[in-house]
Structure formats: structure tokens, C-alpha cells
PDB file of C-alpha atoms in Angstrom:
ATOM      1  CA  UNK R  11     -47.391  11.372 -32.827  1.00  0.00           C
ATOM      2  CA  UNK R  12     -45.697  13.216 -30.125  1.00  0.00           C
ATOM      3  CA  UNK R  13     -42.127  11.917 -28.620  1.00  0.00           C
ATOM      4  CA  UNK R  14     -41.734  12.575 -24.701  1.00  0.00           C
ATOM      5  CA  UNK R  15     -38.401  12.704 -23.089  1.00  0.00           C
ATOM      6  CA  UNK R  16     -38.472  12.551 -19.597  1.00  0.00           C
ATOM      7  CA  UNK R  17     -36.234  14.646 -17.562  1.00  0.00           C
ATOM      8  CA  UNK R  18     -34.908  11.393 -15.144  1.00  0.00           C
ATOM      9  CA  UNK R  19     -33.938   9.537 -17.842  1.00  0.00           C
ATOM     10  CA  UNK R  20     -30.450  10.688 -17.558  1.00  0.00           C
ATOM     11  CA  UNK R  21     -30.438  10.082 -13.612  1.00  0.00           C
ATOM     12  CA  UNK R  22     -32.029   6.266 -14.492  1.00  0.00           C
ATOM     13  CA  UNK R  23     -29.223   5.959 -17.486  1.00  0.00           C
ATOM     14  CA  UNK R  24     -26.701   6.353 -14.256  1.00  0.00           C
ATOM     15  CA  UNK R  25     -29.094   3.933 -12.373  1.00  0.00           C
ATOM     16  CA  UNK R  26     -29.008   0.995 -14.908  1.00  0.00           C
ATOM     17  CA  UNK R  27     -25.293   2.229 -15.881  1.00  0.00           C
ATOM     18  CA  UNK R  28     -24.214   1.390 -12.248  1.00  0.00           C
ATOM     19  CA  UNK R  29     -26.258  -1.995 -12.169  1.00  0.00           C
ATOM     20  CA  UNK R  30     -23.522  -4.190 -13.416  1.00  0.00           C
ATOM     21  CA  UNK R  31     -20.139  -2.183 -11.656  1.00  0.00           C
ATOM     22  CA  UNK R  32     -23.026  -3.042  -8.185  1.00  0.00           C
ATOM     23  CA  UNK R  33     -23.583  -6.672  -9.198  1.00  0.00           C
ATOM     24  CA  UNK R  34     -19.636  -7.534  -9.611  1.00  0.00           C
ATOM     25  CA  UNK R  35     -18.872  -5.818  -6.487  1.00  0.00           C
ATOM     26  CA  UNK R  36     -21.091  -8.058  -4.543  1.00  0.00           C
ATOM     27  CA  UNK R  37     -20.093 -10.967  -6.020  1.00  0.00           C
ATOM     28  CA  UNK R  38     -16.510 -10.004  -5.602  1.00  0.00           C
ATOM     29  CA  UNK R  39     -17.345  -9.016  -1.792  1.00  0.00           C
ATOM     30  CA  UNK R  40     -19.338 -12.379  -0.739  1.00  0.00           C
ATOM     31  CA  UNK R  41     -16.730 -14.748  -0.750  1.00  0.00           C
ATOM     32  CA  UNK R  42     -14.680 -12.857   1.410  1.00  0.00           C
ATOM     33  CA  UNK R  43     -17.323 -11.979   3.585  1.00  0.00           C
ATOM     34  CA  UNK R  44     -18.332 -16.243   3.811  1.00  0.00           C
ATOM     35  CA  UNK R  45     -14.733 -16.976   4.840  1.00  0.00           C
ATOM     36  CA  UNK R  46     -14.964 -13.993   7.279  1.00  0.00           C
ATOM     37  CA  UNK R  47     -17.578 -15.235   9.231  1.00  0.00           C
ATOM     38  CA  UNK R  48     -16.249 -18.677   9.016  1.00  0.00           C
ATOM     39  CA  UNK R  49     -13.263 -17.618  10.599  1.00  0.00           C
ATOM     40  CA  UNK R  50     -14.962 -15.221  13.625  1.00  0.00           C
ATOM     41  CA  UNK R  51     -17.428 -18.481  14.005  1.00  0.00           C
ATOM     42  CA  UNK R  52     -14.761 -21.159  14.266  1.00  0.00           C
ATOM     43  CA  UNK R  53     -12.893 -18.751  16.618  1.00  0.00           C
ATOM     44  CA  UNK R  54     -16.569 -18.366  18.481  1.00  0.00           C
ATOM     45  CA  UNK R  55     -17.337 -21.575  18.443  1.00  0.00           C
ATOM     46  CA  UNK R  56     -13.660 -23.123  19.905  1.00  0.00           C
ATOM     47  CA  UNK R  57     -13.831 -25.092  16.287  1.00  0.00           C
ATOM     48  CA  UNK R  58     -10.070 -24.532  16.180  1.00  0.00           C
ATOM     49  CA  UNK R  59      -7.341 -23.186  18.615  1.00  0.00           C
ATOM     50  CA  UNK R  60      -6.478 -20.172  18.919  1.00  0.00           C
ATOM     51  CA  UNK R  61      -2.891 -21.202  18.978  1.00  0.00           C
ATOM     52  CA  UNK R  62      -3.836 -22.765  15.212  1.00  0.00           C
ATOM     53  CA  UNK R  63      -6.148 -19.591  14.226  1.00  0.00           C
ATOM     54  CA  UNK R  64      -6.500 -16.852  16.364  1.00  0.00           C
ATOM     55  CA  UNK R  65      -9.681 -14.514  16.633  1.00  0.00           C
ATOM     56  CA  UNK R  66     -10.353 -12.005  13.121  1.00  0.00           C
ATOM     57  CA  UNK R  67     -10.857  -9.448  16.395  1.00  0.00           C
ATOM     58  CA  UNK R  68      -6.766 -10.387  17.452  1.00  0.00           C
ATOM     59  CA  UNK R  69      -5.687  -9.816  14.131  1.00  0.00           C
ATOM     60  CA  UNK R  70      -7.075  -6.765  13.633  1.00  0.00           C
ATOM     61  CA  UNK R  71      -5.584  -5.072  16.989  1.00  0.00           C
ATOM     62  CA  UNK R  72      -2.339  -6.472  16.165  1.00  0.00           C
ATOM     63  CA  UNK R  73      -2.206  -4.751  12.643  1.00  0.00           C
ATOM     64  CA  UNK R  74      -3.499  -1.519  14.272  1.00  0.00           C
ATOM     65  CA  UNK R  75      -0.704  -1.854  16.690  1.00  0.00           C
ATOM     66  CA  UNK R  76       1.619  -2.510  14.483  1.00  0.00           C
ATOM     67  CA  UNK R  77       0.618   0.902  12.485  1.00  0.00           C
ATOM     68  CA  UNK R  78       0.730   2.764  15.339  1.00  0.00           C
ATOM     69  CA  UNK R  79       3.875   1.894  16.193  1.00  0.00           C
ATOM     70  CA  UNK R  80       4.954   2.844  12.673  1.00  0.00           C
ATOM     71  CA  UNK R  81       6.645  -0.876  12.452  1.00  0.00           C
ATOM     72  CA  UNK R  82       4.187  -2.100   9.442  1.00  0.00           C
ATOM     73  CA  UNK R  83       4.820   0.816   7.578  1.00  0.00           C
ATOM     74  CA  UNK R  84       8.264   0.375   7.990  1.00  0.00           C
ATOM     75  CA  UNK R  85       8.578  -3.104   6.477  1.00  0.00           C
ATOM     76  CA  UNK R  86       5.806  -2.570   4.229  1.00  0.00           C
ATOM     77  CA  UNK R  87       7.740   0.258   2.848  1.00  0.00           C
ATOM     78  CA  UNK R  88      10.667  -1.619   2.743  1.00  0.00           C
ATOM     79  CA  UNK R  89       8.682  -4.575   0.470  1.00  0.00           C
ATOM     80  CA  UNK R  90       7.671  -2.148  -1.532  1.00  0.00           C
ATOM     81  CA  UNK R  91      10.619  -0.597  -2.639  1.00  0.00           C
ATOM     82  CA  UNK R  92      12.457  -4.108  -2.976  1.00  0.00           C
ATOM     83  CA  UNK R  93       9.932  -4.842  -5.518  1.00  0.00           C
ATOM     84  CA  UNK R  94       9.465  -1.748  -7.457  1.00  0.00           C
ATOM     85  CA  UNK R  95      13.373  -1.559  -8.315  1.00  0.00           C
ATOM     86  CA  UNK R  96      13.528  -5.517  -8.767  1.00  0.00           C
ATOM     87  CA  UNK R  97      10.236  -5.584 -11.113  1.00  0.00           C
ATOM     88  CA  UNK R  98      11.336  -2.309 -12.727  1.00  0.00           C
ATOM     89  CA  UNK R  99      14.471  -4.010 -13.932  1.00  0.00           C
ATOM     90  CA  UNK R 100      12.615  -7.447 -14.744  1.00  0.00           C
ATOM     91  CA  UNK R 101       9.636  -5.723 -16.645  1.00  0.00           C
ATOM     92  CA  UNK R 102      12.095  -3.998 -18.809  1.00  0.00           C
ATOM     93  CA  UNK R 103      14.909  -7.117 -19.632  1.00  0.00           C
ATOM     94  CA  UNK R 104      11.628  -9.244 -20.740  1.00  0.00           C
ATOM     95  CA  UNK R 105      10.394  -6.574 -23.042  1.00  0.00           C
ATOM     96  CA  UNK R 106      13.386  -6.248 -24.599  1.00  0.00           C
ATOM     97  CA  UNK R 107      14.495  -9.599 -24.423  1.00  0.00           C
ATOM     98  CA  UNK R 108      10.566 -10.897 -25.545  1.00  0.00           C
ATOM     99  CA  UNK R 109      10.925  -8.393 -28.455  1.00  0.00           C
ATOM    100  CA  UNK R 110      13.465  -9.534 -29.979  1.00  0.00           C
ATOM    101  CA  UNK R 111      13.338 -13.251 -29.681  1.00  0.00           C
ATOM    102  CA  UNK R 112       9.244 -12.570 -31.200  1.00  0.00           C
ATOM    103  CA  UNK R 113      11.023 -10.435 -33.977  1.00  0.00           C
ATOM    104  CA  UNK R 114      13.830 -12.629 -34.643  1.00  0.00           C
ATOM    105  CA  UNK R 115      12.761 -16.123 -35.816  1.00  0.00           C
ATOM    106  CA  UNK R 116      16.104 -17.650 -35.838  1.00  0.00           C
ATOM    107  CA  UNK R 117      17.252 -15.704 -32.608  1.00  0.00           C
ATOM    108  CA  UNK R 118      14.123 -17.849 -30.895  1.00  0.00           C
ATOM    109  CA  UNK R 119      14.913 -21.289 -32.091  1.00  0.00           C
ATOM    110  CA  UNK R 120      18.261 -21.152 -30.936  1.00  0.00           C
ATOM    111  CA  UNK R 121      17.149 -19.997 -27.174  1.00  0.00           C
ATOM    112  CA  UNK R 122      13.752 -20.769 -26.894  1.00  0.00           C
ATOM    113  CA  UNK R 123      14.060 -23.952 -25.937  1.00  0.00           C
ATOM    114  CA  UNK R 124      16.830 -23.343 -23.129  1.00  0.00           C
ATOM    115  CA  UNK R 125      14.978 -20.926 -21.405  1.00  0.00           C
ATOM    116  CA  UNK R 126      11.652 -22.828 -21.212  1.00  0.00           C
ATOM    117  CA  UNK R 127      13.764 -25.311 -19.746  1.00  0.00           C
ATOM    118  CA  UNK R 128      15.058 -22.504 -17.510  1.00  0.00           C
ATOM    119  CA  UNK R 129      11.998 -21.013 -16.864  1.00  0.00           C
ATOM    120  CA  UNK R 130      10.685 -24.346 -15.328  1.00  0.00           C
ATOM    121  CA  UNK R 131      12.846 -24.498 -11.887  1.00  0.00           C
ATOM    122  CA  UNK R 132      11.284 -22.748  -9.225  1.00  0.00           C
ATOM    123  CA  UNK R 133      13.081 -19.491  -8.068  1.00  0.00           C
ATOM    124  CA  UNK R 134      13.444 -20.592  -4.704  1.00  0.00           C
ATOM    125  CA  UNK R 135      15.826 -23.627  -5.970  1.00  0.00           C
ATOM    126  CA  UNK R 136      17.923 -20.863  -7.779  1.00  0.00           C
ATOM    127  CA  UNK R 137      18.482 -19.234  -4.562  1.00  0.00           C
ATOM    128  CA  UNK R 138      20.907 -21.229  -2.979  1.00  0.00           C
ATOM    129  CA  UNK R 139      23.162 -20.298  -5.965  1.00  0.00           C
ATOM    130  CA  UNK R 140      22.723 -16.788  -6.285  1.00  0.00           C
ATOM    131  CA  UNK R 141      23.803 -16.569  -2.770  1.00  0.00           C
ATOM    132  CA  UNK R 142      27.108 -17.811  -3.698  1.00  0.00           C
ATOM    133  CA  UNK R 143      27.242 -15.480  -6.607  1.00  0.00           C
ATOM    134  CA  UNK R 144      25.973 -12.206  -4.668  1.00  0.00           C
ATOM    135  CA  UNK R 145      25.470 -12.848  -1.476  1.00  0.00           C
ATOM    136  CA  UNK R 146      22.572 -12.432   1.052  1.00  0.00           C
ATOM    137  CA  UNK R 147      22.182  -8.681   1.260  1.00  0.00           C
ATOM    138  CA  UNK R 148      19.795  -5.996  -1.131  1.00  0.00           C
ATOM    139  CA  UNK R 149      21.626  -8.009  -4.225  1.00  0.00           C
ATOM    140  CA  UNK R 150      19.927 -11.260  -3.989  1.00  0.00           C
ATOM    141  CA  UNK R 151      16.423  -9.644  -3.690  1.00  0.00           C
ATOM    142  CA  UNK R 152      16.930  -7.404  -6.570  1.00  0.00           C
ATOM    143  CA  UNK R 153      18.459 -10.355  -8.861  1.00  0.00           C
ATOM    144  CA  UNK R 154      15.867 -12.803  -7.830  1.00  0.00           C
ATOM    145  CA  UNK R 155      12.680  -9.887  -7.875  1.00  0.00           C
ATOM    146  CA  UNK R 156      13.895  -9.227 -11.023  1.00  0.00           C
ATOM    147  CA  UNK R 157      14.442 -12.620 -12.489  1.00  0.00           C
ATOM    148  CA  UNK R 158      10.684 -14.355 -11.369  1.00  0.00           C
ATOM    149  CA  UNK R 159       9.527 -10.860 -13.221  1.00  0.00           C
ATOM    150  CA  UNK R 160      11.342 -11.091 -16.507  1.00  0.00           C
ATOM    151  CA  UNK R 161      10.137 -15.098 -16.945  1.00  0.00           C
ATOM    152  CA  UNK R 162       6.251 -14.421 -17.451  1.00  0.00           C
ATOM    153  CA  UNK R 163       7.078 -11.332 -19.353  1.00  0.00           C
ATOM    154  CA  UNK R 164       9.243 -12.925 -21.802  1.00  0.00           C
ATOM    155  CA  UNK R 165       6.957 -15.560 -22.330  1.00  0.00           C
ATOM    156  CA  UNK R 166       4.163 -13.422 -23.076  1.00  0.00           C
ATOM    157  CA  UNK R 167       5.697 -10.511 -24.932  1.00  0.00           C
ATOM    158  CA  UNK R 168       7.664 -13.423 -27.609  1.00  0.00           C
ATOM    159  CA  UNK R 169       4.261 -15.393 -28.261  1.00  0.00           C
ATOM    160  CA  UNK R 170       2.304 -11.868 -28.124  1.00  0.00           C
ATOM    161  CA  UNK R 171       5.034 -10.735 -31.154  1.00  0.00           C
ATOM    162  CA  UNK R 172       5.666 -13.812 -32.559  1.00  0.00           C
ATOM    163  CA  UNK R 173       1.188 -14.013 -32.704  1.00  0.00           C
ATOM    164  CA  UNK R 174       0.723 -11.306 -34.637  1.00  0.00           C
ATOM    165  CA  UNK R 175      -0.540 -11.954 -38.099  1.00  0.00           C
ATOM    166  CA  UNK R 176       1.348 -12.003 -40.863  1.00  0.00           C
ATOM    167  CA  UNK R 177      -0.947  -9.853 -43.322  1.00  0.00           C
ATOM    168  CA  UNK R 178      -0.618  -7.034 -41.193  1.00  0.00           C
ATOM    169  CA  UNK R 179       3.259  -6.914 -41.132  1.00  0.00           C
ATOM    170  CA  UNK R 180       2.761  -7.405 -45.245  1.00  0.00           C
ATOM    171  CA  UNK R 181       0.371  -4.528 -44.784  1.00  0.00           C
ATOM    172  CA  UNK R 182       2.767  -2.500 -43.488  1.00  0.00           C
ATOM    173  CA  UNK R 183       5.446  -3.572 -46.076  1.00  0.00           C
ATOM    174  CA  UNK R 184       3.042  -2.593 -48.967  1.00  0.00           C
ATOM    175  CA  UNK R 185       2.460   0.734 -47.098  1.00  0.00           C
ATOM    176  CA  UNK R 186       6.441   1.220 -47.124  1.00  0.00           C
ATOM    177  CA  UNK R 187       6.423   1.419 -43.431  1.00  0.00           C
ATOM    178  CA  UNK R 188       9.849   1.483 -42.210  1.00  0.00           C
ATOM    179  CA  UNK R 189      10.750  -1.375 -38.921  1.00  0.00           C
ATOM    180  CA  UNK R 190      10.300   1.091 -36.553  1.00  0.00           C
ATOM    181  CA  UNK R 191       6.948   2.214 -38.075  1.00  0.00           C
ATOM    182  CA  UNK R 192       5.787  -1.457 -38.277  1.00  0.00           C
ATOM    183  CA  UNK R 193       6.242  -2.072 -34.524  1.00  0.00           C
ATOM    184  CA  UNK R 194       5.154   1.033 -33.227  1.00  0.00           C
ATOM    185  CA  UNK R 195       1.903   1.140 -35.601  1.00  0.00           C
ATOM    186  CA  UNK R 196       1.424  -2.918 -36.194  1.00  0.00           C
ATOM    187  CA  UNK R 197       2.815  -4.995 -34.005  1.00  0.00           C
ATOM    188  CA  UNK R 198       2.731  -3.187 -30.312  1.00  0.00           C
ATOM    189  CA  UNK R 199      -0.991  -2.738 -30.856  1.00  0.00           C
ATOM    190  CA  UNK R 200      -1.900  -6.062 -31.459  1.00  0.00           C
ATOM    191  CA  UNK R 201       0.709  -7.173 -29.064  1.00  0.00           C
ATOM    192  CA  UNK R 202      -0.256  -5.379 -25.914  1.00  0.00           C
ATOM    193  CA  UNK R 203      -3.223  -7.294 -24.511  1.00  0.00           C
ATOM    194  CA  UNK R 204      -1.120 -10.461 -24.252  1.00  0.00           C
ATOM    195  CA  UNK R 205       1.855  -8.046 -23.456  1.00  0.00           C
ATOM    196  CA  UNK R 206       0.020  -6.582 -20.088  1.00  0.00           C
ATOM    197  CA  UNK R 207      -1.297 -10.312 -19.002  1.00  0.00           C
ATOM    198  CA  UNK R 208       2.812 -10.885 -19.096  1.00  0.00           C
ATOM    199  CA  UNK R 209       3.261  -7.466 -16.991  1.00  0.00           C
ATOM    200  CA  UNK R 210       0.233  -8.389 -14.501  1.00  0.00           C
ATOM    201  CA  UNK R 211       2.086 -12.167 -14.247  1.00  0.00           C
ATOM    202  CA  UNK R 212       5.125 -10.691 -13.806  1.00  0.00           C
ATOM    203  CA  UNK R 213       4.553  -8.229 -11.002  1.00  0.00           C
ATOM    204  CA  UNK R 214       2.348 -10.774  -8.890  1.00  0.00           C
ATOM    205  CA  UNK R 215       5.537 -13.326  -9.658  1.00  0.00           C
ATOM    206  CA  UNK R 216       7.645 -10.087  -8.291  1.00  0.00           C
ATOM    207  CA  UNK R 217       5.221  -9.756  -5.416  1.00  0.00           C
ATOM    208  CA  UNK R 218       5.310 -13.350  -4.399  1.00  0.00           C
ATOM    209  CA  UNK R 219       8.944 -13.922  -4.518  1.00  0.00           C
ATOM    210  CA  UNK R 220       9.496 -10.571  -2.731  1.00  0.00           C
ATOM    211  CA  UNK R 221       8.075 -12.748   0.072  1.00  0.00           C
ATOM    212  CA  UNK R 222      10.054 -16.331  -0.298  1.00  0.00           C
ATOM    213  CA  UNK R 223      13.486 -14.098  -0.539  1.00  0.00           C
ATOM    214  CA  UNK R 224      12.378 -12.194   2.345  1.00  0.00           C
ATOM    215  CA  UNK R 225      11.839 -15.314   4.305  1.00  0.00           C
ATOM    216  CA  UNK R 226      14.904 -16.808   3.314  1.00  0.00           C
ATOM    217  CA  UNK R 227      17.277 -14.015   3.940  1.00  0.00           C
ATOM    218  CA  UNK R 228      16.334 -10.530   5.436  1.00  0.00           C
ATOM    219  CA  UNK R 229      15.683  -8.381   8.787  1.00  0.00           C
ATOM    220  CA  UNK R 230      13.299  -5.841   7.455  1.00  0.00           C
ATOM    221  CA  UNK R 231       9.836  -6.511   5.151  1.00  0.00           C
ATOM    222  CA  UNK R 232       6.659  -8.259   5.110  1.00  0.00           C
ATOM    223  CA  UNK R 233       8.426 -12.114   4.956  1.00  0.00           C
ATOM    224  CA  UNK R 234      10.495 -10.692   8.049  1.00  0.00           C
ATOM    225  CA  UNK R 235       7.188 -10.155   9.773  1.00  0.00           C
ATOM    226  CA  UNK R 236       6.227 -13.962   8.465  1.00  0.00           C
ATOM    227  CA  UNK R 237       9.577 -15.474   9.884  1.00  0.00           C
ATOM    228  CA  UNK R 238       9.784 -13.018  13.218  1.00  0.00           C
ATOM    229  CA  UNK R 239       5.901 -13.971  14.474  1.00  0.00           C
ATOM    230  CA  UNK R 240       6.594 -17.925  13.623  1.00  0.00           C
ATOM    231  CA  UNK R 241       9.773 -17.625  15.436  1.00  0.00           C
ATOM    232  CA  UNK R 242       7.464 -15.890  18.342  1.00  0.00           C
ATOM    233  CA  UNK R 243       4.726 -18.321  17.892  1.00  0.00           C
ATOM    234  CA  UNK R 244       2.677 -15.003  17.323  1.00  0.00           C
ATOM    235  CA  UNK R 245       0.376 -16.257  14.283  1.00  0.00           C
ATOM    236  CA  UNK R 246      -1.672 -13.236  14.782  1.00  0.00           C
ATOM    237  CA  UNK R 247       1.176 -11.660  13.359  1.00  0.00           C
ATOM    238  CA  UNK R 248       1.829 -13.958  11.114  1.00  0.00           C
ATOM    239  CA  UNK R 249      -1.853 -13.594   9.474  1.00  0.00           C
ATOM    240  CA  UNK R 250      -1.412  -9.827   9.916  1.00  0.00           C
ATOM    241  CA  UNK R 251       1.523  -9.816   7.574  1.00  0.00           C
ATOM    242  CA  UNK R 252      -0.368 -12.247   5.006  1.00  0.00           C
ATOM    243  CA  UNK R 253      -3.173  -9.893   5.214  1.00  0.00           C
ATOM    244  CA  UNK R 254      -1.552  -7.083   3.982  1.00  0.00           C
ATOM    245  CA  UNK R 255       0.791  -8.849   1.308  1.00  0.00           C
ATOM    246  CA  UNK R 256      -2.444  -9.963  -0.255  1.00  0.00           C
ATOM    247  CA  UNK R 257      -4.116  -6.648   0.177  1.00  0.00           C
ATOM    248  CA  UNK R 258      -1.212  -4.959  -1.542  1.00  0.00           C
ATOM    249  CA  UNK R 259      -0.587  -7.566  -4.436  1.00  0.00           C
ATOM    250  CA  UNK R 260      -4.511  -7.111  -5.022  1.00  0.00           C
ATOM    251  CA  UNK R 261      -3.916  -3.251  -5.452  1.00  0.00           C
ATOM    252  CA  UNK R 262      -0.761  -3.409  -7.389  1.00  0.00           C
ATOM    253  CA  UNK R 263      -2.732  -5.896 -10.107  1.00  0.00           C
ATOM    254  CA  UNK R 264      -5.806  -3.335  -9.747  1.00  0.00           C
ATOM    255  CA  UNK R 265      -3.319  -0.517 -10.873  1.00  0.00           C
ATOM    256  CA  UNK R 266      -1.784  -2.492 -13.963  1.00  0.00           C
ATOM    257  CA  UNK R 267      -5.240  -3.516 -14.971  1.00  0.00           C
ATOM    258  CA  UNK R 268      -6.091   0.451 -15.107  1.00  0.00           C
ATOM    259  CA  UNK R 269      -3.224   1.556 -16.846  1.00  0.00           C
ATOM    260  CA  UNK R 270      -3.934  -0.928 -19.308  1.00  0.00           C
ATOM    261  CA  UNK R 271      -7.131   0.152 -19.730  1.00  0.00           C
ATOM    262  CA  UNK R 272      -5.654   3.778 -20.393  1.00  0.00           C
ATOM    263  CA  UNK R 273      -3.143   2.868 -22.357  1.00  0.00           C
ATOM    264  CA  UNK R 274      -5.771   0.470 -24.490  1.00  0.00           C
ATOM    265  CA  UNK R 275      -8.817   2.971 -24.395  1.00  0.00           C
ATOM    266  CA  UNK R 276     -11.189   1.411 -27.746  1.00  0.00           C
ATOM    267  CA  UNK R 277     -11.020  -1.487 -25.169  1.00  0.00           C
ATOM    268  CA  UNK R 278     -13.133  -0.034 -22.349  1.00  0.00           C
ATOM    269  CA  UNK R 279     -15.519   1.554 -25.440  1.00  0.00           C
ATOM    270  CA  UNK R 280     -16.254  -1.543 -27.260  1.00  0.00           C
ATOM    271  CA  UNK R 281     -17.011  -3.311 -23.942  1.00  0.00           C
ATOM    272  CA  UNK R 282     -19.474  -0.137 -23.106  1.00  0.00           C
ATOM    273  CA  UNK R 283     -20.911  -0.435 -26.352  1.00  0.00           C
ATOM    274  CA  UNK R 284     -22.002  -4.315 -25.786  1.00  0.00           C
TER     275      UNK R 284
END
């Protein structure tokens, strides 16, 4: 008995390899595309004002025009950095507060329950006093930014610590693994899926209350945009600016969920193995 390989099975390996990445694309694709052609039939159609929803087509020109004239890239720019300094310092005060309220039983029964309670008021409520306590200018973004990032990741990096089974810290302990060995070998392994779901939480939290702050107190950024085109009655601009926020928070979570698929790499192989 003979065994042929063929020389396309590589090429139909890439085929069948490519199937599923195809398949979720589409699916991802067709509900945007549905509401799409909702929208451009509706505006068609007359279903709805234009004053209420204006045409996909006027939208588009006015976020063209708005690149060309360098203005969205301005205030996008501006958004950006507001969040990448506020969700910098948020991402890091929840590790390190998350760590060691997950390490520290007693350190977590004495403040867990005050900042769930904390954690349940809505940043926008908080804002009226942090403008007392730092004002309106680049200060109350940053603070707030950096507080609606630190909640989720607190929340997950604690129960992600706290979660971790007890056999394999006593495994470690048999092994004579000093604390610092334990974390870095035991516990920030079995830690980090629930640890990047806190990170992913907490930057689209950063994202969104980028926006609300914006709206509330600010002359540059995407929320500006929000607040300048409602003030204009403009809701072509107003959609523009959604457009894009969601466009960019989409990308921001796509880059987390890559980095945690480098930094977790047996994850990707085991689900390529199935």
C-alpha cells in the first residue's frame, strides 16, 4: 500500500485554516451592514427627518470635511491622549491596589466592602465634587479617566488573586518558593485571564467616561464635538463624532485583546489545537 501526498494540500490546509477567521468576519460584518441599510433606507424613504437622522451620505462628507480640515484629528488626538495618561494611571493603582487586597485577606475584609459600595455610584455623580476639589481644567479628566479605570480593574485583579487555588500556592510553599517567586510563577499566571477582562473593562470604562467628562467640561475632544454640533443643531456632526468614538473604543479593545493573546501564547495554541 502506497501513501500519496498531494502537493495542494498545504495551499487547502490555508483554505480550511481561513474558513472559520471568514465565517466570524461575516457574521461580525452583517449586523452592521443591516443597520446600514436601514439607516440609508429610512433616510431614502423620508421614514424619519433628516433633522432627527440625517443621510449615512451627510455623515460621511462631514467626517471627510472635518479631516480635511485637520479639526477631527485635532480633538481626536486630544481624546486620545486624555485617556492614555488617565487609564495609564488607573490601570496601574488597580493592579496594585487589586494585588494586594487579593493577597491580603484581612486587608480585603476591612475595605472590600466600602469600595463596592463606592464602586456603585456612577462617575458622572462624582463629578460635581471633584470639580470643587480640582477644578474643571486637564485635572478633572485625568482624576475621573483614571478613577472609572481603576474600579473594573480592582474588581477583577482581587477576585482573579483572591481565585486562585489554594494547592498551587501550597505547591509553591513545598517547592520553597520565596513570595516573589509564588506570584510571579503561581499566581500571575492563573490570574491574568480574569486580570485582562479587568484591563479590557477598564479601558472601555476610560473610553466612555473620556466622553461624559468631555461633555461636561471641555473645549477640545470628541464630547466637544458631541456638545458643539447639538449646540449647532448639526446632528450630522453629532453622529460623526459617535462614529469615530465607537470606531476607536472598538480598536483600542482589539489591541488589548492581542496583547493578551501575546502575553498568554499556550492560549491561542490550545484553541488551534481544538
Amino acid at each position: 500500500m502506497t501513501l500519496t501526498v498531494s502537493a495542494d494540500q498545504p495551499v487547502e490546509r490555508r483554505v480550511i485554516g481561513l474558513l472559520p477567521v471568514l465565517t466570524n468576519a461575516a457574521y461580525a460584518l452583517s449586523l452592521p451592514l443591516v443597520l446600514l441599510l436601514a439607516w440609508q433606507l429610512s433616510s431614502q424613504y423620508g421614514w424619519l427627518p433628516e433633522q432627527i437622522l440625517p443621510a449615512p451620505k451627510v455623515v460621511w462628507v462631514t467626517i471627510v470635511d472635518l479631516w480635511s480640515e485637520g479639526t477631527l484629528a485635532e480633538h481626536t488626538l486630544r481624546s486620545l491622549q486624555r485617556v492614555a495618561i488617565g487609564f495609564v494611571i488607573g490601570a496601574l493603582l488597580g493592579l496594585l491596589t487589586g494585588t494586594i487586597l487579593g493577597l491580603l485577606p484581612r486587608s480585603r475584609a476591612f475595605i472590600w466592602p466600602v469600595f463596592t459600595a463606592v464602586a456603585q455610584v456612577n462617575m458622572l455623580a462624582w463629578l460635581p465634587l471633584l470639580v470643587l476639589f480640582v477644578g474643571i481644567d486637564e485635572e478633572l479628566k485625568y482624576v475621573s479617566i483614571a478613577w472609572s479605570a481603576a474600579i473594573p480593574v480592582i474588581l477583577a485583579t482581587t477576585r482573579s488573586i483572591a481565585g486562585v487555588p489554594s494547592q498551587l500556592i501550597e505547591l509553591g510553599r513545598v517547592l520553597n518558593f520565596t513570595p516573589l517567586q509564588r506570584v510571579s510563577t503561581i499566581i500571575l499566571p492563573a490570574a491574568l485571564p480574569t486580570l485582562f477582562t479587568g484591563l479590557r473593562e477598564g479601558l472601555a470604562a476610560a473610553w466612555q467616561n473620556l466622553v461624559i467628562v468631555e461633555l461636561f467640561a471641555s473645549f477640545e475632544g470628541l464630547g466637544y464635538l458631541i456638545t458643539w454640533g447639538r449646540q449647532l443643531f448639526q446632528l450630522e456632526l453629532v453622529i460623526a463624532a459617535m462614529l469615530v468614538i465607537a470606531a476607536i473604543g472598538l480598536l483600542l479593545n482589539g489591541a488589548l485583546e492581542y496583547l493578551e493573546r501575546f502575553v498568554q501564547p499556550w492560549k491561542t495554541e490550545a484553541r488551534n489545537d481544538r
